[in-house]
Amino acid sequence: MVRWYYLLLAFTIAIGFSESKKELTQGERVQQLTDAAIKKPIINLNSEKFRQFVKATPRNYSVVVMFTALAANRQCGICRHASDEFQLVGNSWRYSPSFSNKLFFAMLDFDEGSDIFQQLHLNSAPVFMHFPAKGKPKKLDTLEIQRVGFSSESIARWVAERTEIQIRVFRPPNYTGLLALVVLLAMVVGLLYLRKNNLDFLYNSTTWGLIALAFVFVMTSGQMWNHIRGPPFLQKTQGGNIAYIHGSSQGQFIVETYIIASLYAAVSLGLVLLTQGYNVLFPSHRRGSLTRPGAAHSGL
């Protein structure tokens, strides 16, 4: 009797173990992903969930995965910013009228799935990859951050190219620019009021020249491109070094624009000093004190 009891117990345990290891059907995966996406637009994955929901076949849905490293000890300066932009795309899709179970957004942190990073040969973060419903990801299924950046609008355009699903990004209103404009206008009005009896500075060509130069430096250095594309401030290379200058002519870093603006400013200052150095109204010893720094700035 005892022998039959142990055999029955072993059989029950074996059945339970086999049921726990049973793979989910496609319908069950879709249902679980849909429920998770409704609660949280960006689904957090680990190695097991990645294999279960992203790599398992067959699939009738696409998954866009952000591979990241958000832990402080990973020192990924741009991962948090990229995560915020990705979250914005996920929220826009979740609350879109066209939301369906054909597309899901997920995130895999390095500390939760380092083996997946190794399998995909990923040695940097963040990386955005699209896993199509059929077949394996192709080269174009990886977002070229160096070329287009990782702003939410760039991610949405890339998703539309890969899935033919249009996502209209709803970015929360940012009143920082408006507040800065109001403060600037208030300062200008206050200055004009305090100097209402002496407005000669408005006719000073040097003041307007400096304002025009500052505007030119901002525009020619690529600040508008940064605003549109949302590139990273700088980037770590595969060798662990820090890259300040982008290696491609199709991209740039934010710090690179500061360097370019400084070079433009140095050249402009050098030309101004050289011009003033040949002003006949200045004595000869002062001309030299202007032309030498001017030549040095222009040479730089």
PDB file of C-alpha atoms in Angstrom:
ATOM      1  CA  MET A   1       0.000   0.000   0.000  1.00  0.00           C
ATOM      2  CA  VAL A   2       2.815   2.358   0.940  1.00  0.00           C
ATOM      3  CA  ARG A   3       4.589   1.521  -2.305  1.00  0.00           C
ATOM      4  CA  TRP A   4       1.541   2.452  -4.387  1.00  0.00           C
ATOM      5  CA  TYR A   5       1.188   5.678  -2.400  1.00  0.00           C
ATOM      6  CA  TYR A   6       4.744   6.765  -3.250  1.00  0.00           C
ATOM      7  CA  LEU A   7       4.281   5.827  -6.898  1.00  0.00           C
ATOM      8  CA  LEU A   8       1.108   7.887  -7.073  1.00  0.00           C
ATOM      9  CA  LEU A   9       2.832  10.811  -5.353  1.00  0.00           C
ATOM     10  CA  ALA A  10       5.778  10.663  -7.762  1.00  0.00           C
ATOM     11  CA  PHE A  11       3.421  10.495 -10.740  1.00  0.00           C
ATOM     12  CA  THR A  12       1.468  13.550  -9.481  1.00  0.00           C
ATOM     13  CA  ILE A  13       4.685  15.555  -8.992  1.00  0.00           C
ATOM     14  CA  ALA A  14       5.900  14.614 -12.473  1.00  0.00           C
ATOM     15  CA  ILE A  15       2.598  15.712 -14.028  1.00  0.00           C
ATOM     16  CA  GLY A  16       2.691  19.009 -12.129  1.00  0.00           C
ATOM     17  CA  PHE A  17       6.287  19.646 -13.172  1.00  0.00           C
ATOM     18  CA  SER A  18       5.535  18.954 -16.817  1.00  0.00           C
ATOM     19  CA  GLU A  19       2.530  21.288 -16.692  1.00  0.00           C
ATOM     20  CA  SER A  20       4.642  24.067 -15.154  1.00  0.00           C
ATOM     21  CA  LYS A  21       7.171  23.718 -17.960  1.00  0.00           C
ATOM     22  CA  LYS A  22       4.523  23.683 -20.666  1.00  0.00           C
ATOM     23  CA  GLU A  23       4.981  26.519 -23.141  1.00  0.00           C
ATOM     24  CA  LEU A  24       2.250  29.097 -23.512  1.00  0.00           C
ATOM     25  CA  THR A  25       0.148  29.033 -26.618  1.00  0.00           C
ATOM     26  CA  GLN A  26       0.145  31.989 -28.984  1.00  0.00           C
ATOM     27  CA  GLY A  27      -3.265  33.097 -27.723  1.00  0.00           C
ATOM     28  CA  GLU A  28      -2.095  32.939 -24.101  1.00  0.00           C
ATOM     29  CA  ARG A  29       1.013  34.988 -24.896  1.00  0.00           C
ATOM     30  CA  VAL A  30      -1.035  37.631 -26.696  1.00  0.00           C
ATOM     31  CA  GLN A  31      -3.511  37.821 -23.838  1.00  0.00           C
ATOM     32  CA  GLN A  32      -0.816  38.167 -21.193  1.00  0.00           C
ATOM     33  CA  LEU A  33       1.040  40.820 -23.207  1.00  0.00           C
ATOM     34  CA  THR A  34      -2.185  42.752 -23.801  1.00  0.00           C
ATOM     35  CA  ASP A  35      -3.074  42.698 -20.110  1.00  0.00           C
ATOM     36  CA  ALA A  36       0.441  43.844 -19.192  1.00  0.00           C
ATOM     37  CA  ALA A  37       0.443  46.621 -21.819  1.00  0.00           C
ATOM     38  CA  ILE A  38      -2.881  47.969 -20.586  1.00  0.00           C
ATOM     39  CA  LYS A  39      -1.499  48.221 -17.055  1.00  0.00           C
ATOM     40  CA  LYS A  40       1.940  49.501 -18.122  1.00  0.00           C
ATOM     41  CA  PRO A  41       2.647  50.484 -21.759  1.00  0.00           C
ATOM     42  CA  ILE A  42       6.325  49.499 -21.505  1.00  0.00           C
ATOM     43  CA  ILE A  43       6.540  45.850 -20.431  1.00  0.00           C
ATOM     44  CA  ASN A  44       9.575  45.004 -18.289  1.00  0.00           C
ATOM     45  CA  LEU A  45      11.326  41.824 -19.379  1.00  0.00           C
ATOM     46  CA  ASN A  46      13.951  39.497 -18.005  1.00  0.00           C
ATOM     47  CA  SER A  47      15.760  36.667 -19.786  1.00  0.00           C
ATOM     48  CA  GLU A  48      12.952  34.157 -19.277  1.00  0.00           C
ATOM     49  CA  LYS A  49      10.183  36.538 -20.360  1.00  0.00           C
ATOM     50  CA  PHE A  50      12.221  37.623 -23.382  1.00  0.00           C
ATOM     51  CA  ARG A  51      12.472  34.033 -24.591  1.00  0.00           C
ATOM     52  CA  GLN A  52       8.836  33.360 -23.750  1.00  0.00           C
ATOM     53  CA  PHE A  53       7.224  36.414 -25.360  1.00  0.00           C
ATOM     54  CA  VAL A  54       9.734  37.804 -27.879  1.00  0.00           C
ATOM     55  CA  LYS A  55      11.625  34.805 -29.241  1.00  0.00           C
ATOM     56  CA  ALA A  56       8.896  32.170 -29.027  1.00  0.00           C
ATOM     57  CA  THR A  57       7.175  31.163 -32.248  1.00  0.00           C
ATOM     58  CA  PRO A  58       4.699  31.332 -33.821  1.00  0.00           C
ATOM     59  CA  ARG A  59       3.881  35.014 -33.269  1.00  0.00           C
ATOM     60  CA  ASN A  60       1.255  37.225 -34.841  1.00  0.00           C
ATOM     61  CA  TYR A  61       2.525  40.379 -33.141  1.00  0.00           C
ATOM     62  CA  SER A  62       5.624  42.587 -33.259  1.00  0.00           C
ATOM     63  CA  VAL A  63       7.673  43.666 -30.256  1.00  0.00           C
ATOM     64  CA  VAL A  64       9.873  46.748 -30.028  1.00  0.00           C
ATOM     65  CA  VAL A  65      12.448  46.202 -27.290  1.00  0.00           C
ATOM     66  CA  MET A  66      14.720  48.785 -25.710  1.00  0.00           C
ATOM     67  CA  PHE A  67      17.914  47.227 -24.388  1.00  0.00           C
ATOM     68  CA  THR A  68      19.235  49.478 -21.662  1.00  0.00           C
ATOM     69  CA  ALA A  69      21.332  49.733 -18.483  1.00  0.00           C
ATOM     70  CA  LEU A  70      19.582  51.993 -15.993  1.00  0.00           C
ATOM     71  CA  ALA A  71      21.494  50.980 -12.858  1.00  0.00           C
ATOM     72  CA  ALA A  72      23.636  53.786 -11.452  1.00  0.00           C
ATOM     73  CA  ASN A  73      26.748  51.609 -11.393  1.00  0.00           C
ATOM     74  CA  ARG A  74      26.470  51.100 -15.183  1.00  0.00           C
ATOM     75  CA  GLN A  75      27.118  54.825 -15.716  1.00  0.00           C
ATOM     76  CA  CYS A  76      24.933  55.074 -18.812  1.00  0.00           C
ATOM     77  CA  GLY A  77      24.302  58.795 -18.919  1.00  0.00           C
ATOM     78  CA  ILE A  78      21.889  58.764 -21.851  1.00  0.00           C
ATOM     79  CA  CYS A  79      19.931  55.642 -20.893  1.00  0.00           C
ATOM     80  CA  ARG A  80      17.575  57.521 -18.581  1.00  0.00           C
ATOM     81  CA  HIS A  81      16.821  60.164 -21.199  1.00  0.00           C
ATOM     82  CA  ALA A  82      16.308  57.498 -23.866  1.00  0.00           C
ATOM     83  CA  SER A  83      14.023  55.592 -21.495  1.00  0.00           C
ATOM     84  CA  ASP A  84      11.855  58.691 -20.993  1.00  0.00           C
ATOM     85  CA  GLU A  85      11.508  59.141 -24.773  1.00  0.00           C
ATOM     86  CA  PHE A  86      10.674  55.449 -25.221  1.00  0.00           C
ATOM     87  CA  GLN A  87       8.099  55.670 -22.443  1.00  0.00           C
ATOM     88  CA  LEU A  88       6.491  58.579 -24.268  1.00  0.00           C
ATOM     89  CA  VAL A  89       6.100  56.480 -27.417  1.00  0.00           C
ATOM     90  CA  GLY A  90       4.645  53.589 -25.418  1.00  0.00           C
ATOM     91  CA  ASN A  91       2.115  55.849 -23.693  1.00  0.00           C
ATOM     92  CA  SER A  92       1.134  57.430 -27.014  1.00  0.00           C
ATOM     93  CA  TRP A  93       0.498  53.971 -28.491  1.00  0.00           C
ATOM     94  CA  ARG A  94      -1.359  52.717 -25.423  1.00  0.00           C
ATOM     95  CA  TYR A  95      -3.846  55.605 -25.488  1.00  0.00           C
ATOM     96  CA  SER A  96      -4.094  55.789 -29.258  1.00  0.00           C
ATOM     97  CA  PRO A  97      -7.475  54.961 -30.875  1.00  0.00           C
ATOM     98  CA  SER A  98      -5.651  52.444 -33.093  1.00  0.00           C
ATOM     99  CA  PHE A  99      -4.129  50.527 -30.157  1.00  0.00           C
ATOM    100  CA  SER A 100      -4.198  46.780 -30.782  1.00  0.00           C
ATOM    101  CA  ASN A 101      -2.454  43.553 -29.857  1.00  0.00           C
ATOM    102  CA  LYS A 102      -0.351  43.612 -33.037  1.00  0.00           C
ATOM    103  CA  LEU A 103       2.406  45.736 -31.483  1.00  0.00           C
ATOM    104  CA  PHE A 104       3.954  45.783 -28.005  1.00  0.00           C
ATOM    105  CA  PHE A 105       6.727  47.823 -26.415  1.00  0.00           C
ATOM    106  CA  ALA A 106       9.105  46.245 -23.924  1.00  0.00           C
ATOM    107  CA  MET A 107      12.337  46.984 -22.076  1.00  0.00           C
ATOM    108  CA  LEU A 108      15.164  44.678 -21.047  1.00  0.00           C
ATOM    109  CA  ASP A 109      17.780  45.920 -18.582  1.00  0.00           C
ATOM    110  CA  PHE A 110      21.300  44.522 -18.731  1.00  0.00           C
ATOM    111  CA  ASP A 111      21.150  43.430 -15.092  1.00  0.00           C
ATOM    112  CA  GLU A 112      17.967  41.447 -15.836  1.00  0.00           C
ATOM    113  CA  GLY A 113      19.184  39.755 -19.008  1.00  0.00           C
ATOM    114  CA  SER A 114      22.930  39.936 -19.565  1.00  0.00           C
ATOM    115  CA  ASP A 115      22.827  36.581 -21.382  1.00  0.00           C
ATOM    116  CA  ILE A 116      20.392  38.044 -23.949  1.00  0.00           C
ATOM    117  CA  PHE A 117      22.793  40.941 -24.533  1.00  0.00           C
ATOM    118  CA  GLN A 118      25.553  38.412 -25.210  1.00  0.00           C
ATOM    119  CA  GLN A 119      23.384  36.354 -27.577  1.00  0.00           C
ATOM    120  CA  LEU A 120      22.525  39.470 -29.604  1.00  0.00           C
ATOM    121  CA  HIS A 121      26.138  40.712 -29.487  1.00  0.00           C
ATOM    122  CA  LEU A 122      25.126  43.973 -27.813  1.00  0.00           C
ATOM    123  CA  ASN A 123      28.025  45.740 -26.128  1.00  0.00           C
ATOM    124  CA  SER A 124      26.487  49.166 -25.635  1.00  0.00           C
ATOM    125  CA  ALA A 125      23.218  50.745 -24.528  1.00  0.00           C
ATOM    126  CA  PRO A 126      20.660  51.960 -25.295  1.00  0.00           C
ATOM    127  CA  VAL A 127      19.691  49.867 -28.323  1.00  0.00           C
ATOM    128  CA  PHE A 128      16.226  49.745 -29.915  1.00  0.00           C
ATOM    129  CA  MET A 129      15.314  46.594 -31.839  1.00  0.00           C
ATOM    130  CA  HIS A 130      12.162  45.534 -33.635  1.00  0.00           C
ATOM    131  CA  PHE A 131      11.268  41.839 -33.545  1.00  0.00           C
ATOM    132  CA  PRO A 132       8.781  41.240 -36.383  1.00  0.00           C
ATOM    133  CA  ALA A 133       5.879  38.834 -36.252  1.00  0.00           C
ATOM    134  CA  LYS A 134       7.521  36.658 -38.896  1.00  0.00           C
ATOM    135  CA  GLY A 135      11.196  35.999 -39.466  1.00  0.00           C
ATOM    136  CA  LYS A 136      14.280  37.278 -37.718  1.00  0.00           C
ATOM    137  CA  PRO A 137      15.215  40.933 -37.216  1.00  0.00           C
ATOM    138  CA  LYS A 138      17.100  42.475 -40.126  1.00  0.00           C
ATOM    139  CA  LYS A 139      19.648  45.261 -40.092  1.00  0.00           C
ATOM    140  CA  LEU A 140      16.967  47.919 -40.509  1.00  0.00           C
ATOM    141  CA  ASP A 141      15.125  46.515 -37.479  1.00  0.00           C
ATOM    142  CA  THR A 142      17.740  48.220 -35.279  1.00  0.00           C
ATOM    143  CA  LEU A 143      17.293  51.946 -34.824  1.00  0.00           C
ATOM    144  CA  GLU A 144      20.340  53.934 -35.978  1.00  0.00           C
ATOM    145  CA  ILE A 145      20.659  56.209 -32.959  1.00  0.00           C
ATOM    146  CA  GLN A 146      23.847  57.803 -34.286  1.00  0.00           C
ATOM    147  CA  ARG A 147      22.025  58.955 -37.412  1.00  0.00           C
ATOM    148  CA  VAL A 148      18.503  59.866 -36.277  1.00  0.00           C
ATOM    149  CA  GLY A 149      18.789  60.117 -32.481  1.00  0.00           C
ATOM    150  CA  PHE A 150      16.333  58.617 -30.009  1.00  0.00           C
ATOM    151  CA  SER A 151      13.679  61.281 -29.645  1.00  0.00           C
ATOM    152  CA  SER A 152      10.161  59.913 -29.355  1.00  0.00           C
ATOM    153  CA  GLU A 153       9.304  61.290 -32.793  1.00  0.00           C
ATOM    154  CA  SER A 154      12.302  59.513 -34.351  1.00  0.00           C
ATOM    155  CA  ILE A 155      11.345  56.246 -32.660  1.00  0.00           C
ATOM    156  CA  ALA A 156       7.730  56.581 -33.848  1.00  0.00           C
ATOM    157  CA  ARG A 157       8.836  57.194 -37.462  1.00  0.00           C
ATOM    158  CA  TRP A 158      11.123  54.164 -37.326  1.00  0.00           C
ATOM    159  CA  VAL A 159       8.336  51.987 -35.881  1.00  0.00           C
ATOM    160  CA  ALA A 160       6.033  53.127 -38.704  1.00  0.00           C
ATOM    161  CA  GLU A 161       8.668  52.162 -41.286  1.00  0.00           C
ATOM    162  CA  ARG A 162       9.085  48.690 -39.789  1.00  0.00           C
ATOM    163  CA  THR A 163       5.461  47.860 -38.886  1.00  0.00           C
ATOM    164  CA  GLU A 164       3.312  50.234 -41.001  1.00  0.00           C
ATOM    165  CA  ILE A 165       1.633  51.296 -37.746  1.00  0.00           C
ATOM    166  CA  GLN A 166       1.421  55.056 -37.352  1.00  0.00           C
ATOM    167  CA  ILE A 167       1.863  56.409 -33.831  1.00  0.00           C
ATOM    168  CA  ARG A 168       1.121  60.035 -33.120  1.00  0.00           C
ATOM    169  CA  VAL A 169       3.341  61.123 -30.249  1.00  0.00           C
ATOM    170  CA  PHE A 170       1.551  63.088 -27.540  1.00  0.00           C
ATOM    171  CA  ARG A 171       4.254  65.014 -25.729  1.00  0.00           C
ATOM    172  CA  PRO A 172       3.205  66.666 -22.452  1.00  0.00           C
ATOM    173  CA  PRO A 173       3.282  70.474 -22.675  1.00  0.00           C
ATOM    174  CA  ASN A 174       6.571  72.014 -21.573  1.00  0.00           C
ATOM    175  CA  TYR A 175       6.174  75.514 -20.238  1.00  0.00           C
ATOM    176  CA  THR A 176       9.885  76.035 -19.574  1.00  0.00           C
ATOM    177  CA  GLY A 177      10.446  77.849 -22.868  1.00  0.00           C
ATOM    178  CA  LEU A 178       7.399  80.048 -22.371  1.00  0.00           C
ATOM    179  CA  LEU A 179       8.467  80.903 -18.823  1.00  0.00           C
ATOM    180  CA  ALA A 180      11.985  81.777 -20.008  1.00  0.00           C
ATOM    181  CA  LEU A 181      10.522  84.024 -22.731  1.00  0.00           C
ATOM    182  CA  VAL A 182       8.284  85.819 -20.208  1.00  0.00           C
ATOM    183  CA  VAL A 183      11.239  86.372 -17.858  1.00  0.00           C
ATOM    184  CA  LEU A 184      13.385  87.657 -20.731  1.00  0.00           C
ATOM    185  CA  LEU A 185      10.681  90.070 -21.881  1.00  0.00           C
ATOM    186  CA  ALA A 186      10.196  91.266 -18.305  1.00  0.00           C
ATOM    187  CA  MET A 187      13.938  91.926 -17.982  1.00  0.00           C
ATOM    188  CA  VAL A 188      14.016  93.838 -21.276  1.00  0.00           C
ATOM    189  CA  VAL A 189      10.992  95.944 -20.334  1.00  0.00           C
ATOM    190  CA  GLY A 190      12.481  96.624 -16.897  1.00  0.00           C
ATOM    191  CA  LEU A 191      15.804  97.671 -18.423  1.00  0.00           C
ATOM    192  CA  LEU A 192      14.100 100.004 -20.883  1.00  0.00           C
ATOM    193  CA  TYR A 193      12.053 101.524 -18.069  1.00  0.00           C
ATOM    194  CA  LEU A 194      15.082 102.117 -15.843  1.00  0.00           C
ATOM    195  CA  ARG A 195      16.977 103.710 -18.725  1.00  0.00           C
ATOM    196  CA  LYS A 196      14.075 105.493 -20.325  1.00  0.00           C
ATOM    197  CA  ASN A 197      15.997 108.777 -20.241  1.00  0.00           C
ATOM    198  CA  ASN A 198      19.072 107.284 -21.924  1.00  0.00           C
ATOM    199  CA  LEU A 199      18.316 104.894 -24.759  1.00  0.00           C
ATOM    200  CA  ASP A 200      21.463 105.533 -26.740  1.00  0.00           C
ATOM    201  CA  PHE A 201      22.576 101.910 -26.210  1.00  0.00           C
ATOM    202  CA  LEU A 202      19.789 100.840 -28.562  1.00  0.00           C
ATOM    203  CA  TYR A 203      21.665 102.572 -31.359  1.00  0.00           C
ATOM    204  CA  ASN A 204      25.009 100.996 -30.450  1.00  0.00           C
ATOM    205  CA  SER A 205      26.210  98.954 -33.428  1.00  0.00           C
ATOM    206  CA  THR A 206      28.540  96.868 -31.241  1.00  0.00           C
ATOM    207  CA  THR A 207      25.644  95.640 -29.081  1.00  0.00           C
ATOM    208  CA  TRP A 208      23.574  94.584 -32.066  1.00  0.00           C
ATOM    209  CA  GLY A 209      26.645  93.050 -33.697  1.00  0.00           C
ATOM    210  CA  LEU A 210      27.285  90.856 -30.635  1.00  0.00           C
ATOM    211  CA  ILE A 211      23.628  89.773 -30.553  1.00  0.00           C
ATOM    212  CA  ALA A 212      23.760  88.889 -34.256  1.00  0.00           C
ATOM    213  CA  LEU A 213      27.014  86.927 -33.793  1.00  0.00           C
ATOM    214  CA  ALA A 214      25.551  84.964 -30.863  1.00  0.00           C
ATOM    215  CA  PHE A 215      22.526  84.043 -32.979  1.00  0.00           C
ATOM    216  CA  VAL A 216      24.757  82.967 -35.880  1.00  0.00           C
ATOM    217  CA  PHE A 217      26.923  80.827 -33.568  1.00  0.00           C
ATOM    218  CA  VAL A 218      23.856  79.035 -32.205  1.00  0.00           C
ATOM    219  CA  MET A 219      22.414  78.345 -35.665  1.00  0.00           C
ATOM    220  CA  THR A 220      25.624  77.328 -37.447  1.00  0.00           C
ATOM    221  CA  SER A 221      26.841  75.078 -34.622  1.00  0.00           C
ATOM    222  CA  GLY A 222      23.862  72.722 -35.016  1.00  0.00           C
ATOM    223  CA  GLN A 223      21.664  73.585 -32.033  1.00  0.00           C
ATOM    224  CA  MET A 224      18.529  73.407 -34.165  1.00  0.00           C
ATOM    225  CA  TRP A 225      19.552  69.938 -35.382  1.00  0.00           C
ATOM    226  CA  ASN A 226      19.951  68.896 -31.741  1.00  0.00           C
ATOM    227  CA  HIS A 227      16.478  70.156 -30.938  1.00  0.00           C
ATOM    228  CA  ILE A 228      14.939  68.188 -33.819  1.00  0.00           C
ATOM    229  CA  ARG A 229      16.954  64.952 -33.626  1.00  0.00           C
ATOM    230  CA  GLY A 230      17.631  64.671 -29.884  1.00  0.00           C
ATOM    231  CA  PRO A 231      21.186  63.231 -30.098  1.00  0.00           C
ATOM    232  CA  PRO A 232      23.120  62.091 -26.997  1.00  0.00           C
ATOM    233  CA  PHE A 233      25.398  64.565 -25.205  1.00  0.00           C
ATOM    234  CA  LEU A 234      28.393  62.303 -25.873  1.00  0.00           C
ATOM    235  CA  GLN A 235      28.990  58.585 -26.270  1.00  0.00           C
ATOM    236  CA  LYS A 236      31.252  55.837 -25.066  1.00  0.00           C
ATOM    237  CA  THR A 237      33.080  53.890 -27.741  1.00  0.00           C
ATOM    238  CA  GLN A 238      33.416  50.115 -27.809  1.00  0.00           C
ATOM    239  CA  GLY A 239      36.900  50.498 -26.349  1.00  0.00           C
ATOM    240  CA  GLY A 240      35.524  52.326 -23.315  1.00  0.00           C
ATOM    241  CA  ASN A 241      36.745  55.773 -24.376  1.00  0.00           C
ATOM    242  CA  ILE A 242      34.523  58.853 -24.623  1.00  0.00           C
ATOM    243  CA  ALA A 243      33.733  60.186 -28.107  1.00  0.00           C
ATOM    244  CA  TYR A 244      33.150  63.919 -28.343  1.00  0.00           C
ATOM    245  CA  ILE A 245      33.011  64.044 -32.156  1.00  0.00           C
ATOM    246  CA  HIS A 246      30.607  61.819 -34.093  1.00  0.00           C
ATOM    247  CA  GLY A 247      32.288  59.423 -36.472  1.00  0.00           C
ATOM    248  CA  SER A 248      29.679  59.884 -39.215  1.00  0.00           C
ATOM    249  CA  SER A 249      28.842  62.902 -41.340  1.00  0.00           C
ATOM    250  CA  GLN A 250      25.153  62.076 -40.783  1.00  0.00           C
ATOM    251  CA  GLY A 251      25.186  62.669 -37.026  1.00  0.00           C
ATOM    252  CA  GLN A 252      26.618  64.746 -34.202  1.00  0.00           C
ATOM    253  CA  PHE A 253      26.752  64.935 -30.411  1.00  0.00           C
ATOM    254  CA  ILE A 254      25.536  67.853 -28.328  1.00  0.00           C
ATOM    255  CA  VAL A 255      29.001  68.503 -26.942  1.00  0.00           C
ATOM    256  CA  GLU A 256      30.244  68.613 -30.542  1.00  0.00           C
ATOM    257  CA  THR A 257      28.032  71.624 -31.250  1.00  0.00           C
ATOM    258  CA  TYR A 258      29.532  73.451 -28.275  1.00  0.00           C
ATOM    259  CA  ILE A 259      33.004  72.796 -29.629  1.00  0.00           C
ATOM    260  CA  ILE A 260      32.025  74.046 -33.097  1.00  0.00           C
ATOM    261  CA  ALA A 261      30.403  77.171 -31.644  1.00  0.00           C
ATOM    262  CA  SER A 262      33.584  77.896 -29.647  1.00  0.00           C
ATOM    263  CA  LEU A 263      35.719  77.532 -32.777  1.00  0.00           C
ATOM    264  CA  TYR A 264      33.452  79.879 -34.721  1.00  0.00           C
ATOM    265  CA  ALA A 265      33.620  82.379 -31.865  1.00  0.00           C
ATOM    266  CA  ALA A 266      37.437  82.165 -31.788  1.00  0.00           C
ATOM    267  CA  VAL A 267      37.697  82.794 -35.541  1.00  0.00           C
ATOM    268  CA  SER A 268      35.255  85.702 -35.389  1.00  0.00           C
ATOM    269  CA  LEU A 269      37.052  87.272 -32.438  1.00  0.00           C
ATOM    270  CA  GLY A 270      40.375  86.857 -34.225  1.00  0.00           C
ATOM    271  CA  LEU A 271      39.080  88.605 -37.339  1.00  0.00           C
ATOM    272  CA  VAL A 272      37.649  91.448 -35.253  1.00  0.00           C
ATOM    273  CA  LEU A 273      40.963  91.921 -33.444  1.00  0.00           C
ATOM    274  CA  LEU A 274      42.881  91.848 -36.717  1.00  0.00           C
ATOM    275  CA  THR A 275      40.545  94.433 -38.201  1.00  0.00           C
ATOM    276  CA  GLN A 276      40.845  96.690 -35.177  1.00  0.00           C
ATOM    277  CA  GLY A 277      44.616  96.228 -35.160  1.00  0.00           C
ATOM    278  CA  TYR A 278      44.879  98.030 -38.481  1.00  0.00           C
ATOM    279  CA  ASN A 279      42.733 100.918 -37.328  1.00  0.00           C
ATOM    280  CA  VAL A 280      44.806 104.024 -38.039  1.00  0.00           C
ATOM    281  CA  LEU A 281      43.252 105.769 -35.039  1.00  0.00           C
ATOM    282  CA  PHE A 282      45.120 103.448 -32.651  1.00  0.00           C
ATOM    283  CA  PRO A 283      48.810 103.983 -31.783  1.00  0.00           C
ATOM    284  CA  SER A 284      51.302 101.478 -33.197  1.00  0.00           C
ATOM    285  CA  HIS A 285      51.980  99.669 -29.862  1.00  0.00           C
ATOM    286  CA  ARG A 286      48.262  99.052 -29.355  1.00  0.00           C
ATOM    287  CA  ARG A 287      47.880  97.735 -32.879  1.00  0.00           C
ATOM    288  CA  GLY A 288      50.354  94.955 -32.116  1.00  0.00           C
ATOM    289  CA  SER A 289      48.525  94.012 -28.921  1.00  0.00           C
ATOM    290  CA  LEU A 290      45.412  93.489 -31.043  1.00  0.00           C
ATOM    291  CA  THR A 291      46.840  91.829 -34.143  1.00  0.00           C
ATOM    292  CA  ARG A 292      48.864  89.171 -32.292  1.00  0.00           C
ATOM    293  CA  PRO A 293      45.893  87.750 -30.303  1.00  0.00           C
ATOM    294  CA  GLY A 294      43.777  88.120 -33.432  1.00  0.00           C
ATOM    295  CA  ALA A 295      46.184  86.059 -35.498  1.00  0.00           C
ATOM    296  CA  ALA A 296      46.375  83.453 -32.728  1.00  0.00           C
ATOM    297  CA  HIS A 297      42.569  83.092 -32.554  1.00  0.00           C
ATOM    298  CA  SER A 298      42.237  82.873 -36.321  1.00  0.00           C
ATOM    299  CA  GLY A 299      45.031  80.307 -36.500  1.00  0.00           C
ATOM    300  CA  LEU A 300      43.275  78.187 -33.853  1.00  0.00           C
TER     301      LEU A 300
END
